[in-house]
Amino acid sequence: MELLKGKTAMVTGGTRGIGYAVVKVYLENGAKVALCGSRQETVDKALEKLKAENPDYEVIGLCPDLMNPEEVEKAVATVKDTFGGLDIMVNNAGVSARESIYDYKPEDFAKTMNLNVDAVFNCAQAAARVMKEQGGGVILNTSSMVSIYGQPSGVAYPASKFAVNGLTKSLARELGKDNIRVNAVAPGVTRTDMVAALPEAMIKPLIATIPLGRVGEPEDVANAFLFLASDLASYVTGEILSVDGAART
Ligand code: NAD
């Protein structure tokens, strides 16, 4: 079943990890997709990989600076012009942080907040303007398990994801009247580059706290994004959907 037949989507952080898995499952379900990355080279690589899997996929690659509202607006306009509209905006690009509060540099705190929060605002704003005009749409954000429990280091990361939840719940209330649903997916520990960068000593105890006894795969998370983007979720808005194997840490 093609759950997203005829829909168009833009996915930030779509070159690898969770974002790439979202792009792939959206394409498999009939959507036209614009994937965004921070470097042209990685965007091209992702496009090449997808086209090798299925040359019929309708997918383009973009490289806007997500922290720059004008560049984001231009990217959204490109998607609209190329595909005829924008139905689904997935704000997934993000960076993690592990610094101790005692030596946290304010500029590092700001860097994490800029990408994880400001960029979500920029993309949601640009997408909502187009969606309102076309009669509706779906905005999805990548939150995190740490948005519920916090994290014992790198305070900008959990703080940014608490903010993502706040954006999600508030925008759902503001945009419902324009037929725009807004939800977030809160992944637990998921097997991506972000997690590969963590020391083994940090991963092992994490797995021990997960009732399902394993870390999540990007596809586990992408399937939640598929459900929330589809009409199966037509009455779901303002939700933070945990995909974490019931991890409580
Ligand atoms: P990843 O590092 O594999 O991918 C991150 C993506 O973000 C890449 O596509 C990259 O191009 C993009 N990105 C990074 N910096 C950027 C910038 N400055 N401008 C534009 N794009 C940029 O990470 P991932 O694990 O797939 O993470 C994706 C999302 O999932 C993030 O928001 C992350 O916080 C969230 N998340 C991940 C996990 C996990 O365990 N992997 C858990 C909870 C939440």
PDB file of C-alpha atoms and ligand atoms in Angstrom, residues 12-20 36-39 42 64-67 91-96 115-116 119 142-146 157 160-161 185-196 198 216 218 221 225, ligand 1:
ATOM      1  CA  THR A  12      16.073  17.956   6.636  1.00  0.00           C
ATOM      2  CA  GLY A  13      19.059  15.875   7.691  1.00  0.00           C
ATOM      3  CA  GLY A  14      17.997  13.447   4.973  1.00  0.00           C
ATOM      4  CA  THR A  15      21.433  12.270   3.892  1.00  0.00           C
ATOM      5  CA  ARG A  16      21.950   9.607   6.538  1.00  0.00           C
ATOM      6  CA  GLY A  17      20.637   8.019   9.717  1.00  0.00           C
ATOM      7  CA  ILE A  18      17.018   8.564  10.677  1.00  0.00           C
ATOM      8  CA  GLY A  19      16.418  11.215   8.008  1.00  0.00           C
ATOM      9  CA  TYR A  20      17.648   8.946   5.209  1.00  0.00           C
ATOM     10  CA  CYS A  36      18.323  18.274   2.587  1.00  0.00           C
ATOM     11  CA  GLY A  37      21.841  17.982   3.916  1.00  0.00           C
ATOM     12  CA  SER A  38      24.551  20.294   5.119  1.00  0.00           C
ATOM     13  CA  ARG A  39      26.990  19.516   2.274  1.00  0.00           C
ATOM     14  CA  THR A  42      26.678  14.074   1.004  1.00  0.00           C
ATOM     15  CA  PRO A  64      20.126  25.244   2.380  1.00  0.00           C
ATOM     16  CA  ASP A  65      21.624  26.785   5.504  1.00  0.00           C
ATOM     17  CA  LEU A  66      18.747  25.888   7.842  1.00  0.00           C
ATOM     18  CA  MET A  67      19.726  28.657  10.239  1.00  0.00           C
ATOM     19  CA  ASN A  91      12.436  18.820  10.608  1.00  0.00           C
ATOM     20  CA  ASN A  92      14.974  16.167  11.453  1.00  0.00           C
ATOM     21  CA  ALA A  93      18.465  17.686  11.181  1.00  0.00           C
ATOM     22  CA  GLY A  94      20.084  17.864  14.564  1.00  0.00           C
ATOM     23  CA  VAL A  95      23.309  17.678  16.517  1.00  0.00           C
ATOM     24  CA  SER A  96      23.886  16.145  19.919  1.00  0.00           C
ATOM     25  CA  LEU A 115      20.295  23.920  14.553  1.00  0.00           C
ATOM     26  CA  ASN A 116      17.967  21.964  16.839  1.00  0.00           C
ATOM     27  CA  ALA A 119      16.181  25.781  12.196  1.00  0.00           C
ATOM     28  CA  THR A 142      12.447  14.895  15.435  1.00  0.00           C
ATOM     29  CA  SER A 143      12.528  15.173  19.187  1.00  0.00           C
ATOM     30  CA  SER A 144      14.256  12.663  21.465  1.00  0.00           C
ATOM     31  CA  MET A 145      13.770  10.495  24.499  1.00  0.00           C
ATOM     32  CA  VAL A 146      15.889  13.078  26.357  1.00  0.00           C
ATOM     33  CA  TYR A 157      20.775  18.852  23.607  1.00  0.00           C
ATOM     34  CA  SER A 160      16.761  21.908  22.557  1.00  0.00           C
ATOM     35  CA  LYS A 161      14.526  18.843  22.384  1.00  0.00           C
ATOM     36  CA  VAL A 185       8.713  11.560  16.992  1.00  0.00           C
ATOM     37  CA  ALA A 186      10.911  11.024  20.057  1.00  0.00           C
ATOM     38  CA  PRO A 187      13.426   8.301  19.238  1.00  0.00           C
ATOM     39  CA  GLY A 188      15.344   6.435  21.892  1.00  0.00           C
ATOM     40  CA  VAL A 189      18.861   5.220  21.226  1.00  0.00           C
ATOM     41  CA  THR A 190      18.910   4.592  17.471  1.00  0.00           C
ATOM     42  CA  ARG A 191      21.682   3.012  15.435  1.00  0.00           C
ATOM     43  CA  THR A 192      23.005   6.009  13.439  1.00  0.00           C
ATOM     44  CA  ASP A 193      26.300   7.906  13.124  1.00  0.00           C
ATOM     45  CA  MET A 194      25.223  10.028  16.099  1.00  0.00           C
ATOM     46  CA  VAL A 195      25.141   6.919  18.273  1.00  0.00           C
ATOM     47  CA  ALA A 196      28.206   5.317  16.657  1.00  0.00           C
ATOM     48  CA  LEU A 198      29.236   7.519  21.519  1.00  0.00           C
ATOM     49  CA  GLY A 216      16.317   1.138  17.671  1.00  0.00           C
ATOM     50  CA  PRO A 218      16.483   4.035  11.783  1.00  0.00           C
ATOM     51  CA  VAL A 221      11.758   5.485  13.730  1.00  0.00           C
ATOM     52  CA  PHE A 225       7.195   9.261  10.610  1.00  0.00           C
TER      53      PHE A 225
HETATM   54  P1  NAD B   1      23.042  11.714  12.072  1.00  0.00           P
HETATM   55  O1  NAD B   1      24.203  12.406  12.677  1.00  0.00           O
HETATM   56  O2  NAD B   1      23.202  10.373  11.481  1.00  0.00           O
HETATM   57  O3  NAD B   1      22.367  12.662  10.999  1.00  0.00           O
HETATM   58  C1  NAD B   1      22.193  14.020  11.245  1.00  0.00           C
HETATM   59  C2  NAD B   1      21.648  14.691  10.020  1.00  0.00           C
HETATM   60  O4  NAD B   1      21.582  16.081  10.308  1.00  0.00           O
HETATM   61  C3  NAD B   1      22.561  14.507   8.800  1.00  0.00           C
HETATM   62  O5  NAD B   1      21.771  14.251   7.659  1.00  0.00           O
HETATM   63  C4  NAD B   1      23.243  15.869   8.667  1.00  0.00           C
HETATM   64  O6  NAD B   1      23.470  16.252   7.327  1.00  0.00           O
HETATM   65  C5  NAD B   1      22.236  16.809   9.295  1.00  0.00           C
HETATM   66  N1  NAD B   1      22.916  17.970   9.855  1.00  0.00           N
HETATM   67  C6  NAD B   1      23.849  17.979  10.838  1.00  0.00           C
HETATM   68  N2  NAD B   1      24.286  19.236  11.023  1.00  0.00           N
HETATM   69  C7  NAD B   1      23.629  20.012  10.127  1.00  0.00           C
HETATM   70  C8  NAD B   1      23.625  21.388   9.818  1.00  0.00           C
HETATM   71  N3  NAD B   1      24.406  22.256  10.474  1.00  0.00           N
HETATM   72  N4  NAD B   1      22.816  21.838   8.849  1.00  0.00           N
HETATM   73  C9  NAD B   1      22.002  21.003   8.177  1.00  0.00           C
HETATM   74  N5  NAD B   1      21.944  19.671   8.421  1.00  0.00           N
HETATM   75  C10 NAD B   1      22.747  19.210   9.379  1.00  0.00           C
HETATM   76  O7  NAD B   1      21.973  11.720  13.211  1.00  0.00           O
HETATM   77  P2  NAD B   1      20.611  10.927  13.476  1.00  0.00           P
HETATM   78  O8  NAD B   1      20.876  10.060  14.630  1.00  0.00           O
HETATM   79  O9  NAD B   1      20.013  10.362  12.241  1.00  0.00           O
HETATM   80  O10 NAD B   1      19.756  12.151  14.009  1.00  0.00           O
HETATM   81  C11 NAD B   1      18.650  12.685  13.332  1.00  0.00           C
HETATM   82  C12 NAD B   1      17.753  13.323  14.351  1.00  0.00           C
HETATM   83  O11 NAD B   1      17.349  12.344  15.305  1.00  0.00           O
HETATM   84  C13 NAD B   1      18.410  14.439  15.172  1.00  0.00           C
HETATM   85  O12 NAD B   1      17.486  15.509  15.329  1.00  0.00           O
HETATM   86  C14 NAD B   1      18.695  13.791  16.490  1.00  0.00           C
HETATM   87  O13 NAD B   1      18.730  14.717  17.549  1.00  0.00           O
HETATM   88  C15 NAD B   1      17.535  12.841  16.605  1.00  0.00           C
HETATM   89  N6  NAD B   1      17.724  11.716  17.526  1.00  0.00           N
HETATM   90  C16 NAD B   1      18.652  10.749  17.285  1.00  0.00           C
HETATM   91  C17 NAD B   1      18.790   9.702  18.173  1.00  0.00           C
HETATM   92  C18 NAD B   1      19.780   8.599  17.965  1.00  0.00           C
HETATM   93  O14 NAD B   1      19.944   7.782  18.888  1.00  0.00           O
HETATM   94  N7  NAD B   1      20.411   8.502  16.835  1.00  0.00           N
HETATM   95  C19 NAD B   1      17.970   9.640  19.308  1.00  0.00           C
HETATM   96  C20 NAD B   1      17.042  10.634  19.524  1.00  0.00           C
HETATM   97  C21 NAD B   1      16.924  11.667  18.615  1.00  0.00           C
END
